[in-house]
mmCIF file of C-alpha atoms in Angstrom:
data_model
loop_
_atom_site.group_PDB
_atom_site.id
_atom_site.type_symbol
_atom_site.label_atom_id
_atom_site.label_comp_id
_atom_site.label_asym_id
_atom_site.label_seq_id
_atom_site.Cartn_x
_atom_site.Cartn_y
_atom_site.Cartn_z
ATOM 1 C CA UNK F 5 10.015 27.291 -104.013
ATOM 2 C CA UNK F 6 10.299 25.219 -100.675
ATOM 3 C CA UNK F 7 9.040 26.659 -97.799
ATOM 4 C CA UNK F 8 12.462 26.740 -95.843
ATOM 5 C CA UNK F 9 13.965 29.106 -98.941
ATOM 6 C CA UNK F 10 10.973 31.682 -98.712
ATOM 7 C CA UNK F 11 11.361 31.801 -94.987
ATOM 8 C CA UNK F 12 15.011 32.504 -95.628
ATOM 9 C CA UNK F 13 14.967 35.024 -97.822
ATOM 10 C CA UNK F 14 12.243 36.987 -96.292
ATOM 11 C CA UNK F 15 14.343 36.531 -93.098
ATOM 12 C CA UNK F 16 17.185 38.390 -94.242
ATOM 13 C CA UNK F 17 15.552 41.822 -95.230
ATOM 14 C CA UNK F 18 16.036 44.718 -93.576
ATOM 15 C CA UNK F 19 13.282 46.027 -90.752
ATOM 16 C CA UNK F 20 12.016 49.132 -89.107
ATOM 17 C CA UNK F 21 15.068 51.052 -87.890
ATOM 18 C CA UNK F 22 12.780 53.936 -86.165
ATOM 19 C CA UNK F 23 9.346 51.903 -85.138
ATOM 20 C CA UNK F 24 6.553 54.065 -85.239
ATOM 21 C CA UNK F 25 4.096 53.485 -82.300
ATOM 22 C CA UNK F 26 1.424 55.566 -83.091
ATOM 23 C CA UNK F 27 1.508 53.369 -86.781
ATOM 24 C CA UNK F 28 1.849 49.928 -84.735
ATOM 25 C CA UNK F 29 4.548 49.299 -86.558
ATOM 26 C CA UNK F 30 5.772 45.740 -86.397
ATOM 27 C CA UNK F 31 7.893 43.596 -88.320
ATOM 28 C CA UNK F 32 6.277 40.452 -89.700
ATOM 29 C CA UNK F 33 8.731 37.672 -88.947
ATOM 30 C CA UNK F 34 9.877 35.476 -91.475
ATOM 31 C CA UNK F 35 8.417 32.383 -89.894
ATOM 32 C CA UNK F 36 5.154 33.471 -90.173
ATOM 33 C CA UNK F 37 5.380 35.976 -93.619
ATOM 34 C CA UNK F 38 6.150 32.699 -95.269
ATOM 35 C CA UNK F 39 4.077 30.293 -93.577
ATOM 36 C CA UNK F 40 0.822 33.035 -94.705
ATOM 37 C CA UNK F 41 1.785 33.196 -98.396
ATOM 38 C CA UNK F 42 2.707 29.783 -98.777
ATOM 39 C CA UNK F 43 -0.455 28.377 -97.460
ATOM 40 C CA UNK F 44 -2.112 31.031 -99.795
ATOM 41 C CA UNK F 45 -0.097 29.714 -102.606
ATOM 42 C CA UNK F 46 -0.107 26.283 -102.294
ATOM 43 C CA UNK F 47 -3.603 25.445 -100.888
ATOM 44 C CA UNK F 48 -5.784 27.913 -102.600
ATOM 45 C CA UNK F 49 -3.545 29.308 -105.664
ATOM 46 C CA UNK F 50 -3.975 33.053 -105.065
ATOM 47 C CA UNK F 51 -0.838 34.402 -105.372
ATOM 48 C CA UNK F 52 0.977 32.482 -108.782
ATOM 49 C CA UNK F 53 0.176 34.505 -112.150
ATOM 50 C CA UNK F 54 -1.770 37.481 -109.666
ATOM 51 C CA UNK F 55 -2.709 40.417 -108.959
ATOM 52 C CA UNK F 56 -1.357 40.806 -105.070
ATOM 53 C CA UNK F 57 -1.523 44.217 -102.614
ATOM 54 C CA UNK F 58 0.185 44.257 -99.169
ATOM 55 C CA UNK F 59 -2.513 46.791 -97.238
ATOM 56 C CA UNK F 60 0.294 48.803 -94.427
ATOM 57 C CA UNK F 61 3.035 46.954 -95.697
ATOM 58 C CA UNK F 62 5.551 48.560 -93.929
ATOM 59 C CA UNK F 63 9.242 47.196 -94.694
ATOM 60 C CA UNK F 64 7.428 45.036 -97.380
ATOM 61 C CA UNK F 65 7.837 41.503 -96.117
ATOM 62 C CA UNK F 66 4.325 39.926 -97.540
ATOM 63 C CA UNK F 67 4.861 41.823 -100.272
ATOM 64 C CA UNK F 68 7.945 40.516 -101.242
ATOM 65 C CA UNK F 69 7.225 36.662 -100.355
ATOM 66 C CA UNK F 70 4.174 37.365 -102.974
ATOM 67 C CA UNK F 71 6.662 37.904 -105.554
ATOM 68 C CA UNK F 72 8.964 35.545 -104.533
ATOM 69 C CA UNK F 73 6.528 32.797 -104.984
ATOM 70 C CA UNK F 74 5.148 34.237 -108.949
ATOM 71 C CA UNK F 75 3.135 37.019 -108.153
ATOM 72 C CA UNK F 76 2.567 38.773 -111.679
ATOM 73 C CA UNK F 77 2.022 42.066 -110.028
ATOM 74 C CA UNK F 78 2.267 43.772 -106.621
ATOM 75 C CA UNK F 79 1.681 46.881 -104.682
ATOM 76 C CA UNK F 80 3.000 47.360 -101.617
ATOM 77 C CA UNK F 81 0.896 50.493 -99.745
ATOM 78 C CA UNK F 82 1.741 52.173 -96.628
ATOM 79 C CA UNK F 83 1.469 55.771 -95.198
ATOM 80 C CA UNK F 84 4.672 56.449 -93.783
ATOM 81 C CA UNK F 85 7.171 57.504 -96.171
ATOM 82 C CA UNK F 86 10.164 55.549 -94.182
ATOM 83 C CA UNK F 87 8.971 52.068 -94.289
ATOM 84 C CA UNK F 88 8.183 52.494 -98.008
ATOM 85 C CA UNK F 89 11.837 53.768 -98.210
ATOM 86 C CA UNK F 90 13.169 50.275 -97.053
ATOM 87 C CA UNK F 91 10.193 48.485 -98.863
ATOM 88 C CA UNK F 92 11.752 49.380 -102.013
ATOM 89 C CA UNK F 93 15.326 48.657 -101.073
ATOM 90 C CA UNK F 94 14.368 45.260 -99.569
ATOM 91 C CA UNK F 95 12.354 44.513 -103.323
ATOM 92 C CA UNK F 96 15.800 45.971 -105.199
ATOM 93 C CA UNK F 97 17.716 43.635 -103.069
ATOM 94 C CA UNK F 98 15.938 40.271 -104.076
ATOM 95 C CA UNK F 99 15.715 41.741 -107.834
ATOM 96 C CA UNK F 100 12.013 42.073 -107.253
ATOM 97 C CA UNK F 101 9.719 44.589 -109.362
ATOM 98 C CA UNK F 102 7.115 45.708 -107.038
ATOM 99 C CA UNK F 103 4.889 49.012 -106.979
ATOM 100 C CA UNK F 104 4.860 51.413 -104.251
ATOM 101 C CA UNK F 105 1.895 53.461 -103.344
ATOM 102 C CA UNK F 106 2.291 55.921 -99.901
ATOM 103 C CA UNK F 107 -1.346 56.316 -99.150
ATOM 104 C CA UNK F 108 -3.732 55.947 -96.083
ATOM 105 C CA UNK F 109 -5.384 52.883 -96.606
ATOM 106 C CA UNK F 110 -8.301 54.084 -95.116
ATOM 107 C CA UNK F 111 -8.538 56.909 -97.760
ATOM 108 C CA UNK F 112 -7.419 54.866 -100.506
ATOM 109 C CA UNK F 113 -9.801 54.613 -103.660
ATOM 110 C CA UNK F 114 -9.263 52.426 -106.605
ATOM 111 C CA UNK F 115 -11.395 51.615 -109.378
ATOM 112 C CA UNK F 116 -13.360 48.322 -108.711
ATOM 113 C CA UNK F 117 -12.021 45.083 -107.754
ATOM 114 C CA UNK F 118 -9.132 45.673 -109.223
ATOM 115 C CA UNK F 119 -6.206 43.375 -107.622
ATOM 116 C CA UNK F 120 -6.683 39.248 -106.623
ATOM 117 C CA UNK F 121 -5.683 38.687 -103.448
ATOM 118 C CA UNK F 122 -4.713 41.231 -100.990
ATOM 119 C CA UNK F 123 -2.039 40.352 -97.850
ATOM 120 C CA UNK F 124 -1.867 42.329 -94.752
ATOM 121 C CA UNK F 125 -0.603 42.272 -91.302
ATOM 122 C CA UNK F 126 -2.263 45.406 -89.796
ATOM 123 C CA UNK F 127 -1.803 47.338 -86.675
ATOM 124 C CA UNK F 128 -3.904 45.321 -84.443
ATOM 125 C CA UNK F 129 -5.658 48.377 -82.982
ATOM 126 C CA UNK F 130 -4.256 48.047 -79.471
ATOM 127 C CA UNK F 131 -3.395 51.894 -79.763
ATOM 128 C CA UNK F 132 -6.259 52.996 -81.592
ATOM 129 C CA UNK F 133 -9.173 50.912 -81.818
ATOM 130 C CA UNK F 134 -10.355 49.296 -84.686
ATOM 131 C CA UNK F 135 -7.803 50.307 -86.791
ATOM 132 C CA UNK F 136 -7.443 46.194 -87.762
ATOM 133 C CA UNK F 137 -10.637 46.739 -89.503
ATOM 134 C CA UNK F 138 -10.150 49.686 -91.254
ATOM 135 C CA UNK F 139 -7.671 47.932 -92.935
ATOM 136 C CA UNK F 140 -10.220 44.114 -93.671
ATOM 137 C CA UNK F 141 -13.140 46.756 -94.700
ATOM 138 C CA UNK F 142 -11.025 48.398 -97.175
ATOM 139 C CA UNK F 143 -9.059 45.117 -98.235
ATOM 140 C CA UNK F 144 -12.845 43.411 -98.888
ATOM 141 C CA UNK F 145 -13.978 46.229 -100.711
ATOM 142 C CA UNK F 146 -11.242 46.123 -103.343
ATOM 143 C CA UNK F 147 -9.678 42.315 -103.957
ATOM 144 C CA UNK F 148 -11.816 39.952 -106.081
ATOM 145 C CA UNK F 149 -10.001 36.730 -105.113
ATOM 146 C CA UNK F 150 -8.879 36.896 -101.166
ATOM 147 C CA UNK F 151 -8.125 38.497 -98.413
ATOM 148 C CA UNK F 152 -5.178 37.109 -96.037
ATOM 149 C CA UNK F 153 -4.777 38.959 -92.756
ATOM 150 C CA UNK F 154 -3.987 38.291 -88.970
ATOM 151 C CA UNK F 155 -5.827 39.520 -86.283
ATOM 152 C CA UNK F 156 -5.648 38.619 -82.457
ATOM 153 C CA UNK F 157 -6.595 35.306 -81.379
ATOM 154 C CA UNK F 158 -8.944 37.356 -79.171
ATOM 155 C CA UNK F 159 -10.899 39.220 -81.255
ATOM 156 C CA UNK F 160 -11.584 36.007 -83.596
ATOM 157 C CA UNK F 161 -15.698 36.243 -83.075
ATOM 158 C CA UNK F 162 -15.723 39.808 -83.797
ATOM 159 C CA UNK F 163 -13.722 39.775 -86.699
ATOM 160 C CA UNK F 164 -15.813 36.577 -88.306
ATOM 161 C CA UNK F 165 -19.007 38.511 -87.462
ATOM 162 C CA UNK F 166 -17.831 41.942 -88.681
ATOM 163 C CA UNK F 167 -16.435 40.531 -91.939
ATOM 164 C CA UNK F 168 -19.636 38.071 -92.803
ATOM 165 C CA UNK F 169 -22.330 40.898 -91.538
ATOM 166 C CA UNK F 170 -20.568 44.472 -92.102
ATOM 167 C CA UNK F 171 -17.340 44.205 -94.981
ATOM 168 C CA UNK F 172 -18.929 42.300 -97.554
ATOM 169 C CA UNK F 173 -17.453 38.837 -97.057
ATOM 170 C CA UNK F 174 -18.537 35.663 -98.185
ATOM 171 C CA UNK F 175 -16.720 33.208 -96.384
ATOM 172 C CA UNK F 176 -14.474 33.803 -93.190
ATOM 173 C CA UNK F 177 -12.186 30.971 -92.155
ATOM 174 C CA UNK F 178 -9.040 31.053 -89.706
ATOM 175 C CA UNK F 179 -6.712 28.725 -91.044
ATOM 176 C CA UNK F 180 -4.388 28.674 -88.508
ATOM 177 C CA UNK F 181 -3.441 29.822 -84.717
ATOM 178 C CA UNK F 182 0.510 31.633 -85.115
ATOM 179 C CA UNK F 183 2.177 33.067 -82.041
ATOM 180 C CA UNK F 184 3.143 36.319 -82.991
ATOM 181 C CA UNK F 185 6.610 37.175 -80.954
ATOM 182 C CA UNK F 186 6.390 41.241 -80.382
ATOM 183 C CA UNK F 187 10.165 42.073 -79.528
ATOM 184 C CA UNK F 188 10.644 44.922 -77.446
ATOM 185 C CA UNK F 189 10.582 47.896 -79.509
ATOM 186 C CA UNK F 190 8.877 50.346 -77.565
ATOM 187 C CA UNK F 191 9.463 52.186 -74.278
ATOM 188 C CA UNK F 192 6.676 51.038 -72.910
ATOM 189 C CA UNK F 193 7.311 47.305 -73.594
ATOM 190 C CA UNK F 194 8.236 46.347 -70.061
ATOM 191 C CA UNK F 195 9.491 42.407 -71.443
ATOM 192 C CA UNK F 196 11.907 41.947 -73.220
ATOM 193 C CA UNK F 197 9.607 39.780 -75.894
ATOM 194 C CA UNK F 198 6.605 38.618 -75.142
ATOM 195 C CA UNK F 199 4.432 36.250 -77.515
ATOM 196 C CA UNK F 200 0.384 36.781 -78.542
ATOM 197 C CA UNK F 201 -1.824 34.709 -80.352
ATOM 198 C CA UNK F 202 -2.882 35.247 -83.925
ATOM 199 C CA UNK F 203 -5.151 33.933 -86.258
ATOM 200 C CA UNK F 204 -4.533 33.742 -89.961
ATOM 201 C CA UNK F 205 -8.103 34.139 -91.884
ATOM 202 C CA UNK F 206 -8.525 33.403 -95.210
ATOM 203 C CA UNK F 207 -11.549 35.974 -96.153
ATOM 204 C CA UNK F 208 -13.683 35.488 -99.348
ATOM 205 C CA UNK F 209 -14.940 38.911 -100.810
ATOM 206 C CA UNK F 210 -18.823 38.741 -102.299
ATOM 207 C CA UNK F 211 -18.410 39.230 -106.256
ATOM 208 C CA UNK Y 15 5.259 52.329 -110.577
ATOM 209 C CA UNK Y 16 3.353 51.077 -113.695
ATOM 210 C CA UNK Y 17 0.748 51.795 -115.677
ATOM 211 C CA UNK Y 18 -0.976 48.358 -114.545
ATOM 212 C CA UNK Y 19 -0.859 50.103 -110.972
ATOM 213 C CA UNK Y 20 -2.065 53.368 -112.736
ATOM 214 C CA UNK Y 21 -5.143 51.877 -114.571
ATOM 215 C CA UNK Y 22 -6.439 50.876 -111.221
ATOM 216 C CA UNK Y 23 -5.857 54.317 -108.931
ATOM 217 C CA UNK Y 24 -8.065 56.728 -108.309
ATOM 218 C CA UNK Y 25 -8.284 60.422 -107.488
ATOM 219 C CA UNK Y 26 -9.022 59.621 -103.181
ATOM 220 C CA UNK Y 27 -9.978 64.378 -102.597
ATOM 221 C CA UNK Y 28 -12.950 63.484 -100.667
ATOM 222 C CA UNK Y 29 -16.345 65.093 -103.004
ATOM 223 C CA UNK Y 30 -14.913 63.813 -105.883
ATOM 224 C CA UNK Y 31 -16.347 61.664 -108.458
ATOM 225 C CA UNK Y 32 -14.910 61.232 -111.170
ATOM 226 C CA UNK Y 33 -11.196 60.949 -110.428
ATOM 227 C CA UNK Y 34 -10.179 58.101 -112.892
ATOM 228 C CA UNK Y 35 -8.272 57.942 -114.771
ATOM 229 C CA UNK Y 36 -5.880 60.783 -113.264
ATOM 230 C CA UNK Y 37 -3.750 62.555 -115.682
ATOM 231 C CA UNK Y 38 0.586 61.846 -115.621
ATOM 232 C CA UNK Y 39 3.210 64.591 -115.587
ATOM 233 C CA UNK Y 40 6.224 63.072 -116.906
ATOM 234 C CA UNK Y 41 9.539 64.099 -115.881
ATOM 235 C CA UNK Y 42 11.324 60.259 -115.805
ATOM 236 C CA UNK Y 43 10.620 57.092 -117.533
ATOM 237 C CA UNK Y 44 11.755 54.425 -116.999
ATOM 238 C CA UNK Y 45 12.089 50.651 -118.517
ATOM 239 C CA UNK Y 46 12.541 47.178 -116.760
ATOM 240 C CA UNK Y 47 12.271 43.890 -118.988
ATOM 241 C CA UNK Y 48 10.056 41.449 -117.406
ATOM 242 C CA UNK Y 49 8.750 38.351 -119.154
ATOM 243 C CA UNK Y 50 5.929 37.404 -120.642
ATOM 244 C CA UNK Y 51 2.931 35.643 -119.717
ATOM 245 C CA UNK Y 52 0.166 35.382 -122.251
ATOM 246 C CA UNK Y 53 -2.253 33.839 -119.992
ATOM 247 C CA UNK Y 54 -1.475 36.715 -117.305
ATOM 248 C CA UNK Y 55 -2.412 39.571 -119.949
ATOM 249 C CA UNK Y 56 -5.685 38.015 -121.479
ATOM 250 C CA UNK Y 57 -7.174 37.836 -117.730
ATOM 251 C CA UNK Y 58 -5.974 41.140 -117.203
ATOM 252 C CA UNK Y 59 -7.666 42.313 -120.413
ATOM 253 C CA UNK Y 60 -11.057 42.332 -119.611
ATOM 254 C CA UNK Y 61 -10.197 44.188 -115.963
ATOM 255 C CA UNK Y 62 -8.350 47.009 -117.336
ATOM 256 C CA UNK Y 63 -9.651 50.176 -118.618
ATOM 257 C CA UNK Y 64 -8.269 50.087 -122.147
ATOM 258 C CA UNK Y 65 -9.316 54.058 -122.766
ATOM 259 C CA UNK Y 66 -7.044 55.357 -120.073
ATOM 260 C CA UNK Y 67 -4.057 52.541 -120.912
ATOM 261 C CA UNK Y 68 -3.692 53.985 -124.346
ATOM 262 C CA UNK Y 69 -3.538 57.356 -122.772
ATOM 263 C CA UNK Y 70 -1.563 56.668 -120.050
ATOM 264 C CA UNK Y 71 1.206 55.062 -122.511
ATOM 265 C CA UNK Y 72 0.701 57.962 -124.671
ATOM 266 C CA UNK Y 73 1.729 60.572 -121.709
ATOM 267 C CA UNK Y 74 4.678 58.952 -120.951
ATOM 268 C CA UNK Y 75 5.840 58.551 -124.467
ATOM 269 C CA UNK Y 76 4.578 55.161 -125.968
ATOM 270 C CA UNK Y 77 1.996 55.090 -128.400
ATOM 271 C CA UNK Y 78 2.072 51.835 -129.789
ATOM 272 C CA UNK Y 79 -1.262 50.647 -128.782
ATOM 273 C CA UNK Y 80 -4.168 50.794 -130.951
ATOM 274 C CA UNK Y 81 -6.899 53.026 -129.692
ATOM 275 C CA UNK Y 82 -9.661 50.429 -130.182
ATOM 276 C CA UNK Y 83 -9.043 46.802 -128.428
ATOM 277 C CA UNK Y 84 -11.282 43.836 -128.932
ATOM 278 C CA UNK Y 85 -10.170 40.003 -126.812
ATOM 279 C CA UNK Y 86 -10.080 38.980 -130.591
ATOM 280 C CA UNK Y 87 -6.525 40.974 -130.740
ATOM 281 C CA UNK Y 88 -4.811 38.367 -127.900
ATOM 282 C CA UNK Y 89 -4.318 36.209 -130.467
ATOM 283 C CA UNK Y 90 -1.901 38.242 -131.960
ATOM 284 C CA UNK Y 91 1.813 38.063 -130.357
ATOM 285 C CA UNK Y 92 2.222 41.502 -131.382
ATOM 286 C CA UNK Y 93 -0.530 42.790 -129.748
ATOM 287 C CA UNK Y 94 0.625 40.632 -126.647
ATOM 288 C CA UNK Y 95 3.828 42.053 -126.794
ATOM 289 C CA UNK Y 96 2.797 46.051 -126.742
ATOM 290 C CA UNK Y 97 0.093 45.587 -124.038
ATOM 291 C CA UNK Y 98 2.611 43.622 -122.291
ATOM 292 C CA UNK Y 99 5.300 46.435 -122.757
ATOM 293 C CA UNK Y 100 2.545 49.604 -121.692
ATOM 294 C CA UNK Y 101 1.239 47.483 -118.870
ATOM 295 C CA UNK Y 102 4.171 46.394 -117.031
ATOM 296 C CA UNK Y 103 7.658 47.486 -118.205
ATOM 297 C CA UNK Y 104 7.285 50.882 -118.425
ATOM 298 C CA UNK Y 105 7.876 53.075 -115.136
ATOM 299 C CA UNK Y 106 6.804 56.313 -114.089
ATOM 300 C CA UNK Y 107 9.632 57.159 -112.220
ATOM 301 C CA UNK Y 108 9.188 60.956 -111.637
ATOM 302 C CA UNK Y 109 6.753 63.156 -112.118
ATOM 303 C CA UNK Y 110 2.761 63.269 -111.093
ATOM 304 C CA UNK Y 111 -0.764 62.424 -110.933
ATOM 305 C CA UNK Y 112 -3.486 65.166 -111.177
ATOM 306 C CA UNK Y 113 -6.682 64.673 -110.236
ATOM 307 C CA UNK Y 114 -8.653 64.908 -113.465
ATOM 308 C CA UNK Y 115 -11.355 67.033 -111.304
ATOM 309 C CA UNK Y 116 -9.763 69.006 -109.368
ATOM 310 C CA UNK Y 117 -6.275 69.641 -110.444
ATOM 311 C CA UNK Y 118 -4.838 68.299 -107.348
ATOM 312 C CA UNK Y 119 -0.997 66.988 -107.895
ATOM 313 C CA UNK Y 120 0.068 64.188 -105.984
ATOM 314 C CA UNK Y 121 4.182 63.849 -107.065
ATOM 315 C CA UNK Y 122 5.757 60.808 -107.758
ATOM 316 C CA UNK Y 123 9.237 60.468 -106.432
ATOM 317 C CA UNK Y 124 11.536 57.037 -106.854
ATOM 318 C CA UNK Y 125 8.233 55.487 -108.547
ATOM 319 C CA UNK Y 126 6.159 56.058 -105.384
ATOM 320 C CA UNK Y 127 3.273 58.506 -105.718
ATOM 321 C CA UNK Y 128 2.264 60.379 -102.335
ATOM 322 C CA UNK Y 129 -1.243 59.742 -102.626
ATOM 323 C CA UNK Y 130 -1.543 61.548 -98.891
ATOM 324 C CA UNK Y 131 -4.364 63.978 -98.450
ATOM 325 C CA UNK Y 132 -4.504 67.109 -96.404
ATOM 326 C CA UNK Y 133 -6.919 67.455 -93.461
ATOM 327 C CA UNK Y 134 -9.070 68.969 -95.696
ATOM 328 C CA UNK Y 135 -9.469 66.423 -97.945
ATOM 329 C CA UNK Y 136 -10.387 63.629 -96.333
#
């Protein structure tokens, strides 16, 4: 599948109708939902014939470009009840077969390394801190393959030191700098859009 | 959600140890046809817990897999095609998972279990 067709198709499923701030909940756009599982795709070959989980996958946009592009199996897992509502109309819409699980990431135990390659785009911890790596400490403790996930431009030496010292990675590489539009969802969003810098890391869990 | 999904949860009560593989309730199955892929299912042989496969199929109904499997077997297209069939086409749709230690039921409702724990759980 080209690039252009992924980005199309994950452009035209449905989003968060009631955005939950205390959940950061944000949409991940199409331009950069395809642009992450392409590149994991087609320059590393993690998500063809795999095992994939979307950690907080909210609507289920990385979840769905996983199976779009030949992702054997994926689980989509997210605590609010909503988002997982949508997640599995979006999947029923594009005639995908993808698993649901409505869990806390941060209390979420599975048995080993039992999926691939694990996709996320998690709160970024701008309303409660640290909640981005809740998410890559969990995501490194259970995926045998890789770990995709974007985290604020800002925070890029904290992440690379927390993830090679603390979470049990191997290798931490960004593999590219993505502006990130927020629209205005919230109240207290005085723009109307405004656009942040994001890194997309490629994370290698120790075996 | 299927078994494949299944094999890999855990029980997540905080104080609990063993918590795999949790036990199903059935009220719904159900089946979607996917294809396929040999070379998919022999790398996810040696991940999966074949013990709580068998009895996961079993619970919900299917109990066409032998109780004892050896890599040997994915030679055999008709093993392929069971393991295939317990692994990935059949759906709990409704029903549970218990906690094998505690007794603990977290439903399952549209395929989606609520694997959300009260306060005092965590």
């Amino acid at each position: 599948m080209k690039l252009k067709q992924l980005e199309g198709l994950v452009g035209d499923l449905q989003q968060f109708s009631n955005p939950k701030v205390e959940l950061e909940q944000y949409p991940t756009g199409p331009h950069i939902a395809s642009r992450m599982l392409f590149t994991a795709e087609n320059s590393f070959g993690d998500v063809s014939n795999k095992v994939v989980a979307d950690f907080g996958c909210g609507c289920g946009t990385l979840g769905a470009a996983a199976a779009l592009l030949g992702a054997e199996h994926v689980i989509g897992i997210d605590v609010d009840s909503q988002a997982l509502e949508i997640a599995s109309l979006n999947a029923e819409d594009l005639e995908l077969d993808i698993d649901y699980i409505q869990c806390d990431i941060r209390n979420l135990v599975w048995k080993g390394q039992a999926v691939d390659t694990i996709v996320m785009n998690p709160p970024f911890g701008t309303r409660k801190r640290g909640a981005d790596m809740d998410f890559l400490f969990n995501a490194l403790k259970v995926a045998s393959e890789a770990v995709y996930s974007l985290h604020k431009t800002s925070t890029r030496d904290h992440v690379r030191r927390a993830a090679l010292r603390d979470f049990n990675a191997s290798g931490a590489e960004v593999l590219c700098e993505l502006r990130y539009d927020v629209p205005q969802l919230y109240k207290f969003h005085k723009k109307k859009e405004v656009d942040i810098a994001v890194d997309l890391w490629r994370f290698v869990p120790k075996k | 959600m299927r078994l494949l999904t299944h094999n890999m949860l855990s029980s997540n009560i905080k104080g609990v140890t063993n918590g795999f593989p949790l036990r199903i309730e059935v009220e719904k199955v159900v089946e979607k046809q996917v294809d396929l892929n040999p070379d998919f299912l022999r790398s996810m042989f040696s991940k999966i817990d074949w013990k709580a496969l068998v009895h996961a199929a079993r619970s919900i109904g299917y109990s066409e897999l032998p109780d004892e499997a050896d890599p040997s077997m994915l030679d055999s297209d008709d093993f392929l095609r069971r393991f295939h069939h317990a692994l990935l086409q059949l759906h709990l749709e409704e029903g549970a998972l218990i906690c094998p230690e505690t007794g603990r039921r977290f439903p399952v409702n549209k395929g989606i279990p609520n694997m959300l724990l009260h306060e005092d759980e965590v």
